[in-house]
Coordinates of C-alpha atoms and ligand atoms in Angstrom, one line a residue:
M1476 CA 6.2 -28.5 -31.8
R1477 CA 4.6 -25.0 -32.2
T1478 CA 7.2 -22.6 -33.4
M1479 CA 5.2 -19.3 -33.2
D1480 CA 5.3 -17.2 -30.1
A1481 CA 2.1 -18.0 -28.2
G1482 CA 2.2 -14.8 -26.1
P1483 CA 0.3 -11.6 -26.8
P1484 CA 1.2 -10.0 -30.1
R1485 CA 3.3 -6.9 -29.9
E1486 CA 0.9 -4.6 -31.8
W1487 CA -1.8 -5.0 -29.2
D1488 CA 0.4 -5.1 -26.2
S1489 CA -0.7 -3.2 -23.1
P1490 CA -1.1 -4.2 -19.4
M1491 CA -4.9 -4.6 -19.9
Y1492 CA -4.4 -6.8 -23.0
R1493 CA -1.8 -9.0 -21.3
E1494 CA -4.3 -9.4 -18.4
A1495 CA -7.1 -10.4 -20.7
V1496 CA -4.9 -12.9 -22.4
A1497 CA -3.6 -14.3 -19.1
Q1498 CA -7.2 -14.8 -17.9
F1499 CA -8.1 -16.5 -21.1
Q1500 CA -5.0 -18.8 -21.0
R1501 CA -5.8 -19.9 -17.4
V1502 CA -9.3 -20.9 -18.4
A1503 CA -8.1 -22.5 -21.6
E1504 CA -5.7 -24.6 -19.5
T1505 CA -8.5 -25.7 -17.1
M1506 CA -10.6 -26.7 -20.2
N1507 CA -7.8 -28.4 -21.9
L1508 CA -8.7 -26.3 -25.0
D1509 CA -7.5 -27.2 -28.4
E1510 CA -4.0 -25.5 -29.0
N1511 CA -4.9 -24.1 -32.4
I1512 CA -8.1 -22.5 -31.1
R1513 CA -6.2 -21.0 -28.2
E1514 CA -3.6 -19.5 -30.5
R1515 CA -6.3 -18.0 -32.7
L1516 CA -8.4 -16.5 -29.9
I1517 CA -5.7 -14.4 -28.3
K1518 CA -5.4 -12.3 -31.5
P1519 CA -8.2 -9.9 -32.6
Q1520 CA -9.4 -10.8 -36.0
R1521 CA -9.6 -7.2 -37.3
A1522 CA -8.2 -4.0 -35.9
L1523 CA -8.6 -0.6 -37.5
M1524 CA -6.6 2.4 -36.4
V1525 CA -7.4 5.8 -38.0
T1526 CA -6.2 9.4 -37.5
F1527 CA -8.4 12.3 -38.5
P1528 CA -8.5 16.1 -38.3
F1529 CA -10.8 17.7 -35.8
R1530 CA -11.6 21.4 -36.0
R1531 CA -12.1 23.1 -32.6
D1532 CA -14.7 25.8 -32.1
D1533 CA -11.8 28.2 -32.4
Y1534 CA -11.8 27.8 -36.3
S1535 CA -8.0 28.2 -36.6
E1536 CA -7.2 25.2 -34.4
V1537 CA -7.2 21.8 -36.0
D1538 CA -6.0 18.8 -34.0
T1539 CA -5.3 15.3 -35.2
L1540 CA -7.1 12.6 -33.3
F1541 CA -6.5 8.8 -33.0
G1542 CA -9.5 6.5 -33.4
Y1543 CA -9.8 2.7 -33.1
R1544 CA -12.2 -0.1 -33.8
V1545 CA -11.3 -3.7 -33.0
Q1546 CA -13.4 -6.8 -33.9
H1547 CA -12.1 -9.7 -31.9
L1548 CA -14.0 -12.5 -33.6
L1549 CA -16.3 -12.7 -36.6
T1550 CA -17.2 -16.3 -36.2
M1551 CA -20.4 -15.9 -34.1
G1552 CA -22.3 -13.3 -36.2
P1553 CA -21.8 -9.5 -36.4
T1554 CA -19.6 -8.0 -33.8
K1555 CA -20.9 -5.8 -30.9
G1556 CA -19.3 -3.5 -28.4
G1557 CA -19.1 0.1 -27.1
I1558 CA -17.2 3.2 -28.3
R1559 CA -15.4 5.1 -25.6
Y1560 CA -14.0 8.6 -25.6
A1561 CA -11.1 9.1 -23.2
S1562 CA -7.7 10.8 -23.2
D1563 CA -5.9 7.5 -22.6
V1564 CA -7.7 5.2 -25.1
N1565 CA -5.3 2.9 -27.0
L1566 CA -5.2 -0.1 -29.2
G1567 CA -4.2 -2.5 -26.4
E1568 CA -7.1 -1.4 -24.2
V1569 CA -9.7 -1.5 -26.9
S1570 CA -8.5 -5.0 -28.0
A1571 CA -8.7 -6.3 -24.5
L1572 CA -12.2 -5.0 -24.1
A1573 CA -13.2 -6.5 -27.5
M1574 CA -12.0 -9.9 -26.3
L1575 CA -14.0 -9.6 -23.1
M1576 CA -17.1 -8.7 -25.1
T1577 CA -16.7 -11.9 -27.1
W1578 CA -16.9 -13.9 -23.8
K1579 CA -19.8 -11.9 -22.4
C1580 CA -21.9 -12.3 -25.5
A1581 CA -21.2 -16.1 -25.6
I1582 CA -21.9 -16.5 -21.9
V1583 CA -25.5 -15.2 -22.3
G1584 CA -25.9 -16.8 -25.7
L1585 CA -26.1 -13.7 -28.0
P1586 CA -25.3 -14.2 -31.7
F1587 CA -22.4 -11.7 -31.6
G1588 CA -18.6 -11.6 -31.5
G1589 CA -16.9 -8.9 -29.4
A1590 CA -15.8 -5.5 -30.6
K1591 CA -14.8 -2.2 -29.0
G1592 CA -13.8 1.2 -30.3
G1593 CA -12.7 4.6 -29.1
V1594 CA -11.3 8.0 -29.8
R1595 CA -8.3 9.3 -27.8
V1596 CA -9.9 12.6 -26.7
D1597 CA -11.1 14.0 -23.3
P1598 CA -14.8 14.4 -23.8
H1599 CA -15.2 16.7 -20.8
G1600 CA -13.2 19.4 -22.6
L1601 CA -15.4 19.4 -25.7
S1602 CA -18.4 21.6 -26.5
R1603 CA -21.5 19.9 -27.9
A1604 CA -20.6 21.1 -31.4
E1605 CA -17.1 19.7 -31.0
M1606 CA -18.4 16.3 -29.7
Q1607 CA -20.7 16.2 -32.8
R1608 CA -17.8 16.9 -35.2
V1609 CA -15.5 14.3 -33.6
T1610 CA -18.3 11.7 -33.7
R1611 CA -19.3 12.3 -37.3
R1612 CA -15.7 12.3 -38.6
Y1613 CA -14.8 9.2 -36.6
T1614 CA -17.9 7.5 -38.0
A1615 CA -16.9 8.5 -41.5
E1616 CA -13.4 7.0 -41.0
I1617 CA -14.8 3.6 -39.8
I1618 CA -17.9 3.6 -42.0
N1619 CA -16.9 0.5 -44.1
F1620 CA -16.0 -1.4 -41.0
I1621 CA -19.4 -1.1 -39.2
G1622 CA -23.0 -1.8 -40.2
P1623 CA -26.1 -3.7 -39.0
N1624 CA -24.8 -7.0 -40.3
R1625 CA -21.1 -6.3 -39.6
D1626 CA -20.4 -4.5 -36.4
I1627 CA -22.8 -2.6 -34.2
P1628 CA -21.4 0.0 -31.8
A1629 CA -23.0 1.1 -28.5
P1630 CA -22.3 3.8 -25.9
D1631 CA -19.4 3.3 -23.4
L1632 CA -17.3 5.7 -21.3
G1633 CA -17.7 9.3 -22.4
T1634 CA -20.3 8.5 -25.0
N1635 CA -24.1 8.4 -24.7
E1636 CA -27.5 8.2 -26.5
Q1637 CA -26.8 11.5 -28.4
T1638 CA -23.4 10.1 -29.6
M1639 CA -25.2 7.1 -31.0
A1640 CA -27.8 9.3 -32.7
W1641 CA -25.0 11.2 -34.5
I1642 CA -23.3 7.9 -35.6
M1643 CA -26.7 6.6 -36.8
D1644 CA -27.3 9.8 -38.7
T1645 CA -23.9 10.0 -40.3
Y1646 CA -24.1 6.3 -41.4
S1647 CA -27.6 6.8 -42.8
Q1648 CA -26.6 10.0 -44.7
H1649 CA -23.9 7.9 -46.5
A1650 CA -26.2 5.0 -47.1
G1651 CA -29.0 7.3 -48.5
H1652 CA -31.6 5.9 -46.2
S1653 CA -32.2 5.4 -42.4
V1654 CA -30.2 2.6 -40.8
P1655 CA -31.2 2.5 -37.2
A1656 CA -29.8 -1.0 -36.6
V1657 CA -26.2 0.3 -37.1
V1658 CA -25.9 1.2 -33.4
T1659 CA -27.7 0.4 -30.1
G1660 CA -28.3 2.6 -27.1
K1661 CA -30.0 5.2 -29.3
P1662 CA -32.8 7.5 -28.1
P1663 CA -36.2 5.8 -28.3
A1664 CA -37.3 8.4 -30.9
L1665 CA -34.8 6.8 -33.4
G1666 CA -35.6 3.2 -32.7
G1667 CA -33.8 2.9 -29.4
S1668 CA -35.1 0.5 -26.9
V1669 CA -37.2 1.4 -23.9
A1670 CA -35.7 0.0 -20.8
R1671 CA -32.1 0.1 -22.2
R1672 CA -31.0 2.6 -19.6
E1673 CA -32.3 0.4 -16.7
A1674 CA -31.2 -2.9 -18.3
T1675 CA -27.8 -3.4 -16.7
G1676 CA -28.9 -2.6 -13.2
R1677 CA -32.1 -4.6 -13.6
G1678 CA -30.2 -7.5 -15.0
V1679 CA -27.7 -7.5 -12.0
V1680 CA -30.5 -7.6 -9.4
S1681 CA -32.5 -10.2 -11.3
L1682 CA -29.8 -12.7 -10.3
I1683 CA -30.3 -12.0 -6.6
P1684 CA -33.0 -14.6 -5.9
A1685 CA -31.1 -17.5 -7.6
A1686 CA -27.7 -16.5 -6.2
A1687 CA -29.1 -16.0 -2.7
N1688 CA -30.9 -19.3 -2.8
H1689 CA -27.7 -21.1 -3.8
I1690 CA -26.0 -19.8 -0.6
S1691 CA -29.1 -20.2 1.6
L1692 CA -29.5 -16.5 2.1
G1693 CA -33.0 -15.2 2.4
F1694 CA -33.1 -12.2 0.1
Q1695 CA -36.3 -10.6 1.5
G1696 CA -35.0 -8.0 3.9
A1697 CA -31.4 -8.8 2.9
R1698 CA -29.1 -5.7 3.5
V1699 CA -27.7 -4.4 0.2
A1700 CA -24.8 -1.9 -0.2
I1701 CA -24.2 -0.4 -3.7
Q1702 CA -21.2 1.6 -4.8
G1703 CA -22.0 4.0 -7.6
F1704 CA -25.3 5.6 -8.3
G1705 CA -25.2 6.1 -12.0
N1706 CA -26.9 4.3 -14.8
V1707 CA -26.1 0.9 -13.3
G1708 CA -26.1 1.5 -9.5
R1709 CA -29.3 3.5 -9.4
Y1710 CA -31.4 0.9 -11.2
A1711 CA -29.8 -1.9 -9.2
A1712 CA -30.9 0.0 -6.1
I1713 CA -34.4 0.6 -7.3
G1714 CA -34.7 -3.1 -8.4
A1715 CA -33.3 -4.4 -5.2
A1716 CA -35.7 -2.3 -3.1
Q1717 CA -38.7 -3.4 -5.3
M1718 CA -37.9 -7.1 -4.7
G1719 CA -37.9 -6.6 -1.0
C1720 CA -34.2 -6.1 -0.1
S1721 CA -33.2 -3.3 2.2
V1722 CA -30.8 -0.9 0.5
V1723 CA -28.7 0.2 3.5
A1724 CA -25.9 2.1 1.6
V1725 CA -25.3 3.9 -1.7
S1726 CA -22.5 6.1 -2.9
D1727 CA -21.3 8.1 -5.9
I1728 CA -18.2 10.2 -6.6
S1729 CA -19.3 12.7 -3.9
G1730 CA -19.3 10.1 -1.1
G1731 CA -21.8 7.6 0.4
L1732 CA -24.8 7.3 2.8
Y1733 CA -25.5 4.5 5.2
D1734 CA -28.7 3.8 7.2
P1735 CA -28.9 0.3 8.7
K1736 CA -32.7 0.6 8.6
G1737 CA -32.7 1.2 4.9
L1738 CA -32.6 4.2 2.6
A1739 CA -35.5 5.6 0.5
V1740 CA -34.1 4.7 -2.9
E1741 CA -36.7 6.6 -5.1
K1742 CA -36.1 9.7 -3.0
L1743 CA -32.4 9.4 -3.5
A1744 CA -32.9 9.1 -7.3
T1745 CA -35.0 12.2 -7.4
W1746 CA -32.4 14.1 -5.3
V1747 CA -29.6 13.1 -7.8
D1748 CA -31.8 14.1 -10.8
E1749 CA -32.4 17.5 -9.2
R1750 CA -28.9 18.3 -7.8
G1751 CA -26.5 16.2 -9.7
D1752 CA -25.1 14.0 -6.9
L1753 CA -25.8 12.6 -3.5
S1754 CA -24.0 15.3 -1.5
G1755 CA -26.2 17.1 1.0
Y1756 CA -28.9 14.4 1.1
P1757 CA -30.5 14.8 4.6
D1758 CA -31.0 11.1 5.7
G1759 CA -28.4 8.5 6.7
D1760 CA -24.8 8.7 8.0
S1761 CA -22.0 9.8 5.7
V1762 CA -19.5 7.2 4.7
S1763 CA -16.7 7.2 2.2
N1764 CA -16.6 5.0 -0.9
E1765 CA -14.0 2.8 0.8
E1766 CA -16.0 2.5 4.0
L1767 CA -19.1 1.5 2.1
L1768 CA -17.5 -1.6 0.8
E1769 CA -16.7 -2.8 4.3
L1770 CA -20.1 -2.1 5.9
P1771 CA -22.1 -4.9 7.6
C1772 CA -24.4 -6.1 4.7
D1773 CA -25.5 -9.3 3.0
I1774 CA -25.1 -8.3 -0.6
L1775 CA -22.5 -5.9 -2.0
I1776 CA -22.9 -4.5 -5.5
P1777 CA -19.8 -2.5 -6.8
A1778 CA -21.3 -0.5 -9.6
A1779 CA -18.9 2.4 -10.2
V1780 CA -15.3 1.8 -11.3
G1781 CA -12.8 -1.0 -11.5
S1782 CA -10.3 -2.4 -9.0
V1783 CA -12.0 -1.1 -5.8
I1784 CA -11.8 -4.5 -4.0
T1785 CA -8.1 -5.3 -3.7
K1786 CA -5.8 -7.5 -1.5
E1787 CA -5.7 -4.5 0.9
N1788 CA -9.4 -4.4 1.8
A1789 CA -10.8 -7.8 0.7
D1790 CA -10.5 -9.4 4.1
R1791 CA -12.7 -6.7 5.6
I1792 CA -15.6 -7.3 3.1
K1793 CA -18.5 -8.7 5.1
A1794 CA -21.0 -9.4 2.3
R1795 CA -21.8 -13.1 1.6
L1796 CA -22.9 -12.3 -2.0
V1797 CA -21.0 -9.9 -4.3
L1798 CA -22.5 -9.0 -7.6
E1799 CA -19.9 -7.4 -10.0
A1800 CA -22.0 -4.7 -11.7
A1801 CA -19.0 -2.6 -12.7
N1802 CA -16.4 -4.1 -15.0
N1803 CA -13.5 -5.6 -13.1
P1804 CA -14.2 -4.2 -9.6
I1805 CA -12.3 -7.0 -7.9
T1806 CA -8.6 -7.6 -8.5
L1807 CA -7.4 -11.2 -9.1
E1808 CA -5.7 -11.4 -5.6
A1809 CA -8.8 -10.0 -3.9
D1810 CA -11.0 -12.6 -5.7
D1811 CA -9.0 -15.4 -4.1
I1812 CA -9.3 -13.8 -0.6
L1813 CA -13.1 -13.4 -1.0
R1814 CA -13.4 -17.0 -2.1
E1815 CA -11.4 -18.2 0.9
Q1816 CA -13.7 -16.1 3.2
G1817 CA -16.7 -18.0 1.7
A1818 CA -18.1 -15.0 -0.3
F1819 CA -20.0 -16.0 -3.4
V1820 CA -19.0 -13.7 -6.3
V1821 CA -21.1 -13.4 -9.5
P1822 CA -18.5 -12.1 -12.1
D1823 CA -19.0 -9.0 -14.3
V1824 CA -19.1 -11.0 -17.5
L1825 CA -22.3 -12.6 -16.2
A1826 CA -23.7 -10.0 -13.7
N1827 CA -23.6 -7.0 -16.0
A1828 CA -24.6 -8.7 -19.3
G1829 CA -28.1 -7.3 -19.1
G1830 CA -26.9 -4.2 -20.9
V1831 CA -25.7 -6.0 -24.0
T1832 CA -28.7 -8.3 -23.9
V1833 CA -31.2 -5.4 -24.2
S1834 CA -28.9 -3.9 -26.9
Y1835 CA -29.4 -7.2 -28.7
F1836 CA -33.2 -6.8 -28.3
E1837 CA -32.9 -3.2 -29.7
W1838 CA -30.9 -4.5 -32.8
V1839 CA -33.5 -7.3 -33.4
Q1840 CA -36.4 -4.8 -33.1
D1841 CA -34.7 -2.3 -35.5
L1842 CA -34.1 -5.0 -38.1
Q1843 CA -37.7 -6.1 -37.9
N1844 CA -39.2 -2.6 -37.5
Y1845 CA -41.4 -4.2 -34.8
F1846 CA -41.1 -2.8 -31.3
W1847 CA -41.8 -4.7 -28.1
S1848 CA -43.4 -3.4 -24.9
E1849 CA -41.4 -2.7 -21.8
N1850 CA -42.9 -5.7 -20.1
E1851 CA -41.9 -8.0 -22.9
I1852 CA -38.3 -6.6 -22.8
V1853 CA -38.0 -7.0 -19.0
A1854 CA -39.4 -10.6 -19.1
R1855 CA -37.1 -11.7 -21.8
L1856 CA -34.1 -10.1 -20.1
R1857 CA -34.9 -11.9 -16.9
E1858 CA -35.3 -15.2 -18.8
I1859 CA -31.9 -14.9 -20.5
M1860 CA -30.1 -13.8 -17.4
S1861 CA -31.6 -16.5 -15.2
R1862 CA -30.8 -19.2 -17.8
A1863 CA -27.2 -18.0 -18.1
F1864 CA -26.8 -18.0 -14.3
D1865 CA -28.2 -21.5 -14.0
E1866 CA -25.9 -22.8 -16.7
V1867 CA -22.8 -21.1 -15.2
L1868 CA -23.7 -22.4 -11.7
A1869 CA -24.0 -26.0 -13.1
I1870 CA -20.5 -25.7 -14.7
S1871 CA -19.1 -24.3 -11.4
L1872 CA -20.6 -27.2 -9.4
K1873 CA -19.7 -29.9 -11.9
R1874 CA -16.1 -28.8 -12.4
K1875 CA -15.6 -27.5 -8.8
V1876 CA -14.5 -24.0 -10.0
D1877 CA -15.5 -20.5 -9.0
M1878 CA -18.3 -18.7 -10.9
R1879 CA -15.8 -16.5 -12.9
T1880 CA -13.9 -19.5 -14.2
A1881 CA -17.2 -21.3 -14.9
A1882 CA -18.6 -18.3 -16.8
L1883 CA -15.5 -18.0 -19.0
I1884 CA -15.5 -21.8 -19.6
K1885 CA -19.0 -21.5 -20.9
G1886 CA -18.2 -18.5 -23.1
V1887 CA -14.9 -19.9 -24.5
Q1888 CA -16.4 -23.3 -25.1
R1889 CA -19.3 -21.9 -27.1
V1890 CA -16.9 -19.9 -29.3
A1891 CA -14.5 -22.9 -29.6
D1892 CA -17.3 -25.2 -30.7
A1893 CA -18.4 -22.7 -33.4
K1894 CA -14.9 -22.3 -34.7
L1895 CA -14.3 -26.0 -34.9
V1896 CA -17.4 -26.7 -36.9
R1897 CA -16.8 -23.8 -39.2
G1898 CA -13.3 -25.0 -39.9
V1899 CA -10.4 -23.2 -41.5
Y1900 CA -10.8 -21.3 -44.7
P1901 CA -9.5 -22.1 -47.3
Ligands
NAD3206 P1 -22.2 6.2 -14.8 O1 -21.2 7.1 -15.3 O2 -23.6 6.4 -15.2 O3 -22.2 6.1 -13.2 C1 -21.0 5.9 -12.5 C2 -21.3 6.1 -11.0 O4 -20.1 5.9 -10.3 C3 -21.7 7.6 -10.7 O5 -22.6 7.6 -9.6 C4 -20.4 8.2 -10.2 O6 -20.6 9.3 -9.4 C5 -19.8 7.1 -9.5 N1 -18.3 7.1 -9.5 C6 -17.5 7.5 -10.4 N2 -16.2 7.4 -10.0 C7 -16.3 6.9 -8.7 C8 -15.3 6.6 -7.8 N3 -14.0 6.7 -8.0 N4 -15.7 6.1 -6.6 C9 -17.1 5.9 -6.4 N5 -18.0 6.2 -7.2 C10 -17.6 6.7 -8.4 O7 -21.7 4.7 -15.3 P2 -22.5 3.4 -15.4 O8 -23.0 3.3 -16.8 O9 -23.5 3.3 -14.2 O10 -21.4 2.3 -15.3 C11 -20.9 1.9 -14.0 C12 -20.0 0.7 -14.2 O11 -20.7 -0.4 -14.8 C13 -18.8 0.9 -15.1 O12 -17.7 0.1 -14.6 C14 -19.2 0.4 -16.4 O13 -18.1 0.0 -17.3 C15 -20.1 -0.8 -16.0 N6 -21.0 -1.2 -17.0 C16 -22.0 -0.4 -17.4 C17 -23.0 -0.9 -18.3 C18 -24.1 0.0 -18.8 O14 -25.0 -0.5 -19.4 N7 -24.2 1.3 -18.4 C19 -22.9 -2.2 -18.8 C20 -21.9 -3.0 -18.4 C21 -21.0 -2.5 -17.4

């Protein structure tokens, strides 16, 4: 009889962490996973919390900031995951996201465990100089915790290529030589990968042919609606149009546009580059972000924020295929409703894994100092995504479970197998 409390440990407790554990426990139950492994995997292996001083541009003002880095699992290789800057970042959120990264990497077969980090600060209120000081001091605080063979950060909410460049520079100054492989998502001038920016969106749409084929939907001319026109949504739109789909609706924070005959995607991208958002674009009818989700379309790609498809609107979604490009865009209740309606949902852990896959390529290229062409990167990305999709679909058909459960079974099983053969030390 197990005497320890098998629930989420108190130190990491937060609504998001509880949800990540609950999702894992459900899958573990379906798989009949070894009890000892189950117990081990709901607790992050390492969690570092730091506080550090941050001098504002007003020299007399020095704040104390909280920073975090959590490594969920060191079994699979180094750990990998983003760093976010936001005013509500906390240990529970970062730990939940680190666990999800473990599953995502294992689903696509990358040799990483999951990690995540963050600083509790509103990046929008910071000048460029302040951003740089926060980043360099945070890096100094976690410097012994990260490294090309230990833990490799990447951008996430509120951080970008420039933030990664400062982390790489700070780490390299301490090492005494350049260490580009310590982060991914760097500018190409520092050993960043070409095609990283497009990777997640490209990866999402690379699954359209196989997914559409599975539900007997012809994808040539299929109507696609995309919520979010940022890094992910824009390249998903461009990719979908290039493969012969008709992108009938797109949106961003300023609202959406709908044209049943199809929108000119490249023109939309140029408009956003020049003006910042989609507002004022001359073609198409205006729709709200909520309306976009319910438009008549064959393929829906939520690529903006989480929890946009809920039990309130799920029964009005008309798409037959939903690709989760954003993290967690469909709530658990809505997922059940969509399934009952017969929609085929490709879950985030699989659909948006193109980003971390090209990050993996970047790390490999940095370690070898040998850089691949864009064509090689795109071809290898397609190959990995398509193999992962086929494997997840096979599990889903064999076990008669939905794609989300199947994807998690694949990820958790890979991790469990590795843990069992490595054994317990000492
Ligand atoms: P981004 O900031 O580049 O773009 C976000 C887009 O969503 C923008 O067009 C913005 O205007 C729009 N948006 C913001 N709030 C909105 C709202 N409330 N309603 C509608 N639209 C809104 O971000 P991104 O990198 O494109 O990421 C989008 C999603 O994909 C996020 O959920 C992110 O976690 C996830 N994701 C991104 C990557 C990546 O490589 N960038 C990888 C995996 C997952």
